[in-house]
C-alpha positions in Angstrom: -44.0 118.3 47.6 -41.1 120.7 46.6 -40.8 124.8 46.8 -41.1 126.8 43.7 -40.5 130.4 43.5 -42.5 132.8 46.3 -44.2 135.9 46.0 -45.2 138.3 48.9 -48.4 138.1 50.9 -51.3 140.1 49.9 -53.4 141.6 52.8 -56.0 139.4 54.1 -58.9 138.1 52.4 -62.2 138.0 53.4 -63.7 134.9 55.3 -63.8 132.7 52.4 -65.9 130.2 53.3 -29.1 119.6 48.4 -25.7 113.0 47.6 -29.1 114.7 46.3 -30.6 118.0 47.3 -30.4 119.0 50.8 -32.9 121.6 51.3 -35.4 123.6 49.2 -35.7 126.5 48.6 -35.3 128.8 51.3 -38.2 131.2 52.1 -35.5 133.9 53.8 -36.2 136.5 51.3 -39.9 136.5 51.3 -40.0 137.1 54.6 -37.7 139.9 54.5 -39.2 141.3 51.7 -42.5 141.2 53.9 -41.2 142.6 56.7 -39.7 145.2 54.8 -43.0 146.6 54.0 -44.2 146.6 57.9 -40.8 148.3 58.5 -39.8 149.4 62.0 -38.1 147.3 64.5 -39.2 143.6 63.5 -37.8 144.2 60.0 -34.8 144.8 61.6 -34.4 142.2 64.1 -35.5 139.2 61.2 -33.2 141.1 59.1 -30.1 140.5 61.7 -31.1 136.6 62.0 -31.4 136.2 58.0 -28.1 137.5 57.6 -26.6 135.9 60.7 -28.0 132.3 59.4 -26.9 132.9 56.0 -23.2 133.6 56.8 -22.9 131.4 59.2 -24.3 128.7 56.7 -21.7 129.6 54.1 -18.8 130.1 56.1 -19.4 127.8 59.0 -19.2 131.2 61.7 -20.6 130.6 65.3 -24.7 130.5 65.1 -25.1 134.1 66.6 -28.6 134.0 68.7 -31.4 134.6 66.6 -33.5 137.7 67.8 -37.0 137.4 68.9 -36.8 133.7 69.1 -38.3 131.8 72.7 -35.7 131.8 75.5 -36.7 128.0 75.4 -35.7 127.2 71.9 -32.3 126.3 71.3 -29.6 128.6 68.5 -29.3 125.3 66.7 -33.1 124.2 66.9 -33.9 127.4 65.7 -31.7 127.3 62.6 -32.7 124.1 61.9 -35.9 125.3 62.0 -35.3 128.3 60.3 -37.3 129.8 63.0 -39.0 134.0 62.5 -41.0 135.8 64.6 -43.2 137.4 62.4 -45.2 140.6 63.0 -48.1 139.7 65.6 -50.6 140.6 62.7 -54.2 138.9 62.6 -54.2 135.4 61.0 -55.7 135.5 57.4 -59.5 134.1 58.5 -60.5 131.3 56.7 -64.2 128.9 56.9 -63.0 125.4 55.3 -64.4 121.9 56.2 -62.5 119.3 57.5 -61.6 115.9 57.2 -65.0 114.6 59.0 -67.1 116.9 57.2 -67.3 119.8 59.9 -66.8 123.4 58.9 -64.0 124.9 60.3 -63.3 128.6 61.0 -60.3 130.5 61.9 -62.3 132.1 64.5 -63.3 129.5 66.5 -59.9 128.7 67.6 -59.7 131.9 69.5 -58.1 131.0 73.4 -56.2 128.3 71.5 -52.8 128.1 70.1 -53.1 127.0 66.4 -50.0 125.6 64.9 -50.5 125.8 60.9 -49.3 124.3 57.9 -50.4 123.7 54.3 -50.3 119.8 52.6 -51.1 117.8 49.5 -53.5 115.2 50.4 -51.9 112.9 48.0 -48.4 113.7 49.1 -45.5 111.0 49.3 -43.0 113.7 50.1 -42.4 116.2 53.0 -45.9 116.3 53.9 -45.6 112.5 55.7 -42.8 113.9 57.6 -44.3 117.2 58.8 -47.1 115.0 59.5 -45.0 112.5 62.0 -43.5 116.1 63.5 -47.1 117.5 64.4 -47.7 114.0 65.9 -44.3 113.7 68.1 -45.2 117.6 68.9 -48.5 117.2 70.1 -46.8 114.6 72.3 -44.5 116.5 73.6 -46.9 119.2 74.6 -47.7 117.0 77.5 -51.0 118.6 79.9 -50.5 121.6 77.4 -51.7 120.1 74.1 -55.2 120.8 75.5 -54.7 124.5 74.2 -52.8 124.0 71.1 -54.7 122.9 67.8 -52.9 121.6 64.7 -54.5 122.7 61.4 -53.5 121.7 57.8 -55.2 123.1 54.9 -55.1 121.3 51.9 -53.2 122.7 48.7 -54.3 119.6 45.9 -57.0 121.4 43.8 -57.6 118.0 42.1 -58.0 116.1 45.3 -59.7 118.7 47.5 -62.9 116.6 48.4 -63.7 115.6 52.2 -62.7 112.1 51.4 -59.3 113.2 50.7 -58.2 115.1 53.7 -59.7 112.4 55.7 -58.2 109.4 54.0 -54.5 111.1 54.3 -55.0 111.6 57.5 -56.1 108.3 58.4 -52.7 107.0 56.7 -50.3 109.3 58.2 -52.4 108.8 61.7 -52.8 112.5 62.2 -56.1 111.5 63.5 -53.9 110.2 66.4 -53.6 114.0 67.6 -56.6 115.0 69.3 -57.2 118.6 68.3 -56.4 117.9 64.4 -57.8 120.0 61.7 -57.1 118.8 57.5 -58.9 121.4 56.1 -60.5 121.6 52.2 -63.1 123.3 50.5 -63.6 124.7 46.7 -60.7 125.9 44.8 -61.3 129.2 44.6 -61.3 129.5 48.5 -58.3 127.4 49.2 -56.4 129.6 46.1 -57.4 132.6 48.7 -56.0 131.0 51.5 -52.8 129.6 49.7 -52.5 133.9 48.9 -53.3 135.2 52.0 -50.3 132.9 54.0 -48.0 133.3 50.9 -47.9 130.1 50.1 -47.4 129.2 46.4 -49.0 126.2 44.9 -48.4 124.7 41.7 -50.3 121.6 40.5 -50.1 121.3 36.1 -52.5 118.0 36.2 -54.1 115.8 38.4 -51.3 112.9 37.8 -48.4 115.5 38.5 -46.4 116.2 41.7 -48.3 119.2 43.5 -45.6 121.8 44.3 -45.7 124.1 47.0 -44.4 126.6 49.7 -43.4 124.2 52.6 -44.5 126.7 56.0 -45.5 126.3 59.9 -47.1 129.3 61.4 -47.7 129.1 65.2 -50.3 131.8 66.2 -51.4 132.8 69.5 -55.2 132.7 71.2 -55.9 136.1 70.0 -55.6 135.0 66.3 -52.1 136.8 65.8 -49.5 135.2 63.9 -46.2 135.1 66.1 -43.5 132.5 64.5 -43.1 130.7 61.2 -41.0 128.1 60.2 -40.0 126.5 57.5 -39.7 122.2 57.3 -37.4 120.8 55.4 -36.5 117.1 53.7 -33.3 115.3 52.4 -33.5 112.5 49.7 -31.9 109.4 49.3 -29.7 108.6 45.9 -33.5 107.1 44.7 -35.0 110.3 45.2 -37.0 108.6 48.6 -37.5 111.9 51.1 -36.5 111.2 54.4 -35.2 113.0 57.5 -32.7 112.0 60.3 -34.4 110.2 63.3 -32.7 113.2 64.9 -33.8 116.1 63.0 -37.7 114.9 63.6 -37.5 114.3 67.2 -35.7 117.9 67.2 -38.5 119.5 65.2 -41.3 118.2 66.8 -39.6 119.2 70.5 -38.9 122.7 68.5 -42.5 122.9 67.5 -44.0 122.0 71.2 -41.5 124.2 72.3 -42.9 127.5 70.5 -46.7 126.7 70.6 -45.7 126.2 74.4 -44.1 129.5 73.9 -47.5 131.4 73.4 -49.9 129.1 75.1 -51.7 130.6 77.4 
């Protein structure tokens, strides 16, 4: 699972149904470019934090504190989550069926913090780590994980059946979390979906690697979308994806930490 190029969210569809390379590409510019269109005051504050991180990135500076970021997260957690707050806009809706053959709406989550990502269901890359984040986040939740859901929808049009989403998530023991979600359905409605959250999928045949837009979006009970973040892998001189022991515990505390944030 790798990042190609991005391109800038649509409105909402209709319910539809760098040793070796540090980090991908970044998703900075896309969200400014997004923002830019809402205009107004969140433009502006995302705008201070993308420059901020940037600079401070190329030139080693003092992290300045992100705005709009929870008093709870860290500066450095939030840079190394490359942590937004995002315009509270209504969560693109979505009817998909998961991993045990259940349908699965967008709106039935309402009163429940929803912590979202996309992943390949034949993934050997970043999607195993994301998946042993959402675990050690979900643990970290504690008494509050009872309000917070964790939802994946699946971006491999050739492996899109039920069988799929349910095997990966028997290997990666997502099934481990109770309120987990590995959503799939036709292409056509996942292609949607993939839109709607900007997310950018490309998959040339059903032997080769599935690329796409690597994104956590943490929205709140009333369906708004609040934060995003955006995971991120090193490789190893064999080209094996892996992550400091470190880094995960920090991004799964960073993940609890934000659902937490806007959990009721």
């Amino acid at each position: 699972m790798s990042e190609p190029g991005t391109t800038v969210r649509p409105g909402p569809p209709e319910e539809a149904g760098e040793a070796p390379a540090r980090r991908r590409i970044r998703r900075s510019t896309i969200l400014l470019v997004a923002l830019a269109v809402v205009g107004g005051f969140a433009f502006a504050t995302v705008f201070a934090y993308g420059v901020s991180r940037l600079s401070a990135r190329s030139s080693h500076q003092v992290q300045y504190r992100p705005a709009g970021i929870p008093a709870s997260v860290s500066t450095s957690l939030a840079y190394l989550m490359q942590l937004s707050p995002v315009p509270h806009h209504p969560a693109p809706p979505f009817t998909l069926t998961d991993q045990a053959g259940r349908p699965v709406s967008m709106s039935a989550f309402r009163g429940k913090t929803v912590v979202l990502t996309f992943m390949d269901s034949h993934c050997t890359d970043i999607c195993p780590l994301v998946s042993r984040e959402f675990i050690g986040a979900h643990k970290d939740l504690g008494a509050a994980a009872r309000n917070v859901v964790f939802v994946a929808v699946n971006v491999n049009p050739y492996h899109n059946k039920v069988s799929d989403v349910a095997s990966f998530s028997r290997a990666q023991r997502l099934d481990s979390i109770g309120a987990w979600y590995f959503v799939t359905g036709p292409v056509a409605a996942l292609r949607s979906i993939w839109n709607a959250y900007q997310v950018q999928v490309e998959a040339p045949s059903r032997n080769a690697d599935v690329l796409h837009t690597s994104l956590v979006y943490v929205i709140d009970k009333n369906g708004r979308e609040r934060y995003v973040a955006e995971p991120t892998v090193d490789h190893t001189k064999k080209g094996a994806s892996y992550l400091p022991p470190g880094q995960l515990a920090a991004w799964s505390r960073g993940i609890a930490l934000v659902a937490r944030s806007v959990t009721p």
